[in-house]
């Protein structure tokens, strides 16, 4: 890699890191390319050159940090309730506030709606994989209903309600999520 190409990669990384902080700490409408450029030590034109728009920067940032979310969730052995709750807590403690802001902003921002639909699909697949041993047979209404209930119990909104709105500690939230999910799985009849 040439020195110029290496500089471009470092510049892109600085912009992505600055954007991650801004998008995590503020609503979409409150984030500006000028603020991101300033935090990254570049010009707005440099941000445009790399990402084309604020929407392009958001998409690139989500793609860039998707691996971090996967690492936080880590491999969970199918059927391991405690491992699943620990994985969710690692994810939500790191990204939960930013995720919740994205949910709140999605009504006004089509790009966020689209990204959230994709994330919701991934979360549902994760639930079906992690809890596969406890789920009813494939393609049944009982299975769909249980996955829906598990989704509600493990959604970032549930984490936010417990951690932020009700002021529960991380360990209390972990215990409550485990209780919710455990109760759902025990009641599934498998």
PDB file of N, CA and C in Angstrom, residues 33-71:
ATOM      1  N   UNK A  33     -22.421  17.085   9.212  1.00  0.00           N
ATOM      2  CA  UNK A  33     -21.157  16.697   8.591  1.00  0.00           C
ATOM      3  C   UNK A  33     -20.041  17.631   9.024  1.00  0.00           C
ATOM      4  N   UNK A  34     -20.380  18.890   9.261  1.00  0.00           N
ATOM      5  CA  UNK A  34     -19.368  19.845   9.734  1.00  0.00           C
ATOM      6  C   UNK A  34     -18.828  19.413  11.097  1.00  0.00           C
ATOM      7  N   UNK A  35     -19.706  18.983  11.984  1.00  0.00           N
ATOM      8  CA  UNK A  35     -19.270  18.523  13.304  1.00  0.00           C
ATOM      9  C   UNK A  35     -18.416  17.271  13.218  1.00  0.00           C
ATOM     10  N   UNK A  36     -18.799  16.363  12.350  1.00  0.00           N
ATOM     11  CA  UNK A  36     -18.018  15.140  12.163  1.00  0.00           C
ATOM     12  C   UNK A  36     -16.656  15.478  11.561  1.00  0.00           C
ATOM     13  N   UNK A  37     -16.657  16.330  10.543  1.00  0.00           N
ATOM     14  CA  UNK A  37     -15.397  16.731   9.907  1.00  0.00           C
ATOM     15  C   UNK A  37     -14.468  17.376  10.926  1.00  0.00           C
ATOM     16  N   UNK A  38     -15.006  18.268  11.733  1.00  0.00           N
ATOM     17  CA  UNK A  38     -14.179  18.935  12.746  1.00  0.00           C
ATOM     18  C   UNK A  38     -13.592  17.930  13.725  1.00  0.00           C
ATOM     19  N   UNK A  39     -14.423  16.999  14.199  1.00  0.00           N
ATOM     20  CA  UNK A  39     -13.950  15.989  15.148  1.00  0.00           C
ATOM     21  C   UNK A  39     -12.895  15.074  14.525  1.00  0.00           C
ATOM     22  N   UNK A  40     -12.999  14.838  13.234  1.00  0.00           N
ATOM     23  CA  UNK A  40     -12.043  13.966  12.539  1.00  0.00           C
ATOM     24  C   UNK A  40     -10.805  14.717  12.061  1.00  0.00           C
ATOM     25  N   UNK A  41     -10.848  16.048  12.161  1.00  0.00           N
ATOM     26  CA  UNK A  41      -9.705  16.845  11.715  1.00  0.00           C
ATOM     27  C   UNK A  41      -9.588  16.931  10.205  1.00  0.00           C
ATOM     28  N   UNK A  42     -10.738  16.938   9.529  1.00  0.00           N
ATOM     29  CA  UNK A  42     -10.754  17.024   8.065  1.00  0.00           C
ATOM     30  C   UNK A  42     -11.774  18.084   7.656  1.00  0.00           C
ATOM     31  N   UNK A  43     -11.867  18.324   6.377  1.00  0.00           N
ATOM     32  CA  UNK A  43     -12.865  19.260   5.869  1.00  0.00           C
ATOM     33  C   UNK A  43     -14.158  18.508   5.540  1.00  0.00           C
ATOM     34  N   UNK A  44     -15.233  19.264   5.432  1.00  0.00           N
ATOM     35  CA  UNK A  44     -16.506  18.667   5.026  1.00  0.00           C
ATOM     36  C   UNK A  44     -16.369  18.045   3.639  1.00  0.00           C
ATOM     37  N   UNK A  45     -15.613  18.693   2.770  1.00  0.00           N
ATOM     38  CA  UNK A  45     -15.417  18.156   1.423  1.00  0.00           C
ATOM     39  C   UNK A  45     -14.743  16.785   1.476  1.00  0.00           C
ATOM     40  N   UNK A  46     -13.830  16.596   2.422  1.00  0.00           N
ATOM     41  CA  UNK A  46     -13.180  15.285   2.569  1.00  0.00           C
ATOM     42  C   UNK A  46     -14.204  14.232   2.966  1.00  0.00           C
ATOM     43  N   UNK A  47     -15.116  14.590   3.851  1.00  0.00           N
ATOM     44  CA  UNK A  47     -16.177  13.655   4.249  1.00  0.00           C
ATOM     45  C   UNK A  47     -17.022  13.309   3.023  1.00  0.00           C
ATOM     46  N   UNK A  48     -17.401  14.325   2.255  1.00  0.00           N
ATOM     47  CA  UNK A  48     -18.165  14.080   1.022  1.00  0.00           C
ATOM     48  C   UNK A  48     -17.396  13.191   0.050  1.00  0.00           C
ATOM     49  N   UNK A  49     -16.106  13.442  -0.091  1.00  0.00           N
ATOM     50  CA  UNK A  49     -15.288  12.647  -1.012  1.00  0.00           C
ATOM     51  C   UNK A  49     -15.291  11.164  -0.631  1.00  0.00           C
ATOM     52  N   UNK A  50     -15.270  10.897   0.653  1.00  0.00           N
ATOM     53  CA  UNK A  50     -15.227   9.508   1.114  1.00  0.00           C
ATOM     54  C   UNK A  50     -16.599   8.837   1.143  1.00  0.00           C
ATOM     55  N   UNK A  51     -17.660   9.603   1.473  1.00  0.00           N
ATOM     56  CA  UNK A  51     -18.952   8.970   1.745  1.00  0.00           C
ATOM     57  C   UNK A  51     -20.123   9.516   0.938  1.00  0.00           C
ATOM     58  N   UNK A  52     -19.953  10.639   0.287  1.00  0.00           N
ATOM     59  CA  UNK A  52     -20.988  11.174  -0.592  1.00  0.00           C
ATOM     60  C   UNK A  52     -22.088  11.979   0.074  1.00  0.00           C
ATOM     61  N   UNK A  53     -22.471  11.616   1.300  1.00  0.00           N
ATOM     62  CA  UNK A  53     -23.558  12.301   1.990  1.00  0.00           C
ATOM     63  C   UNK A  53     -23.586  11.836   3.448  1.00  0.00           C
ATOM     64  N   UNK A  54     -24.410  12.480   4.229  1.00  0.00           N
ATOM     65  CA  UNK A  54     -24.611  12.070   5.615  1.00  0.00           C
ATOM     66  C   UNK A  54     -25.203  10.656   5.656  1.00  0.00           C
ATOM     67  N   UNK A  55     -26.153  10.396   4.768  1.00  0.00           N
ATOM     68  CA  UNK A  55     -26.756   9.070   4.680  1.00  0.00           C
ATOM     69  C   UNK A  55     -25.705   8.023   4.309  1.00  0.00           C
ATOM     70  N   UNK A  56     -24.851   8.356   3.348  1.00  0.00           N
ATOM     71  CA  UNK A  56     -23.784   7.436   2.951  1.00  0.00           C
ATOM     72  C   UNK A  56     -22.817   7.167   4.091  1.00  0.00           C
ATOM     73  N   UNK A  57     -22.524   8.204   4.865  1.00  0.00           N
ATOM     74  CA  UNK A  57     -21.643   8.043   6.022  1.00  0.00           C
ATOM     75  C   UNK A  57     -22.301   7.150   7.075  1.00  0.00           C
ATOM     76  N   UNK A  58     -23.582   7.348   7.322  1.00  0.00           N
ATOM     77  CA  UNK A  58     -24.288   6.502   8.287  1.00  0.00           C
ATOM     78  C   UNK A  58     -24.273   5.043   7.843  1.00  0.00           C
ATOM     79  N   UNK A  59     -24.583   4.808   6.582  1.00  0.00           N
ATOM     80  CA  UNK A  59     -24.573   3.426   6.062  1.00  0.00           C
ATOM     81  C   UNK A  59     -23.191   2.793   6.189  1.00  0.00           C
ATOM     82  N   UNK A  60     -22.163   3.545   5.813  1.00  0.00           N
ATOM     83  CA  UNK A  60     -20.797   3.024   5.899  1.00  0.00           C
ATOM     84  C   UNK A  60     -20.418   2.754   7.347  1.00  0.00           C
ATOM     85  N   UNK A  61     -20.845   3.637   8.249  1.00  0.00           N
ATOM     86  CA  UNK A  61     -20.538   3.446   9.661  1.00  0.00           C
ATOM     87  C   UNK A  61     -21.193   2.202  10.226  1.00  0.00           C
ATOM     88  N   UNK A  62     -22.436   1.988   9.876  1.00  0.00           N
ATOM     89  CA  UNK A  62     -23.142   0.802  10.364  1.00  0.00           C
ATOM     90  C   UNK A  62     -22.498  -0.463   9.811  1.00  0.00           C
ATOM     91  N   UNK A  63     -22.160  -0.435   8.545  1.00  0.00           N
ATOM     92  CA  UNK A  63     -21.483  -1.588   7.936  1.00  0.00           C
ATOM     93  C   UNK A  63     -20.137  -1.825   8.610  1.00  0.00           C
ATOM     94  N   UNK A  64     -19.411  -0.731   8.847  1.00  0.00           N
ATOM     95  CA  UNK A  64     -18.077  -0.814   9.454  1.00  0.00           C
ATOM     96  C   UNK A  64     -18.135  -1.408  10.863  1.00  0.00           C
ATOM     97  N   UNK A  65     -19.144  -0.999  11.650  1.00  0.00           N
ATOM     98  CA  UNK A  65     -19.221  -1.428  13.035  1.00  0.00           C
ATOM     99  C   UNK A  65     -20.082  -2.664  13.247  1.00  0.00           C
ATOM    100  N   UNK A  66     -20.638  -3.230  12.183  1.00  0.00           N
ATOM    101  CA  UNK A  66     -21.437  -4.456  12.304  1.00  0.00           C
ATOM    102  C   UNK A  66     -20.598  -5.585  12.894  1.00  0.00           C
ATOM    103  N   UNK A  67     -19.341  -5.618  12.542  1.00  0.00           N
ATOM    104  CA  UNK A  67     -18.440  -6.633  13.101  1.00  0.00           C
ATOM    105  C   UNK A  67     -18.272  -6.483  14.597  1.00  0.00           C
ATOM    106  N   UNK A  68     -18.278  -5.245  15.081  1.00  0.00           N
ATOM    107  CA  UNK A  68     -18.152  -5.011  16.524  1.00  0.00           C
ATOM    108  C   UNK A  68     -19.368  -5.565  17.259  1.00  0.00           C
ATOM    109  N   UNK A  69     -20.547  -5.395  16.679  1.00  0.00           N
ATOM    110  CA  UNK A  69     -21.765  -5.936  17.289  1.00  0.00           C
ATOM    111  C   UNK A  69     -21.684  -7.464  17.295  1.00  0.00           C
ATOM    112  N   UNK A  70     -21.266  -8.046  16.192  1.00  0.00           N
ATOM    113  CA  UNK A  70     -21.141  -9.502  16.124  1.00  0.00           C
ATOM    114  C   UNK A  70     -20.132  -9.995  17.161  1.00  0.00           C
ATOM    115  N   UNK A  71     -19.033  -9.262  17.341  1.00  0.00           N
ATOM    116  CA  UNK A  71     -18.035  -9.640  18.343  1.00  0.00           C
ATOM    117  C   UNK A  71     -18.610  -9.541  19.751  1.00  0.00           C
TER     118      UNK A  71
END
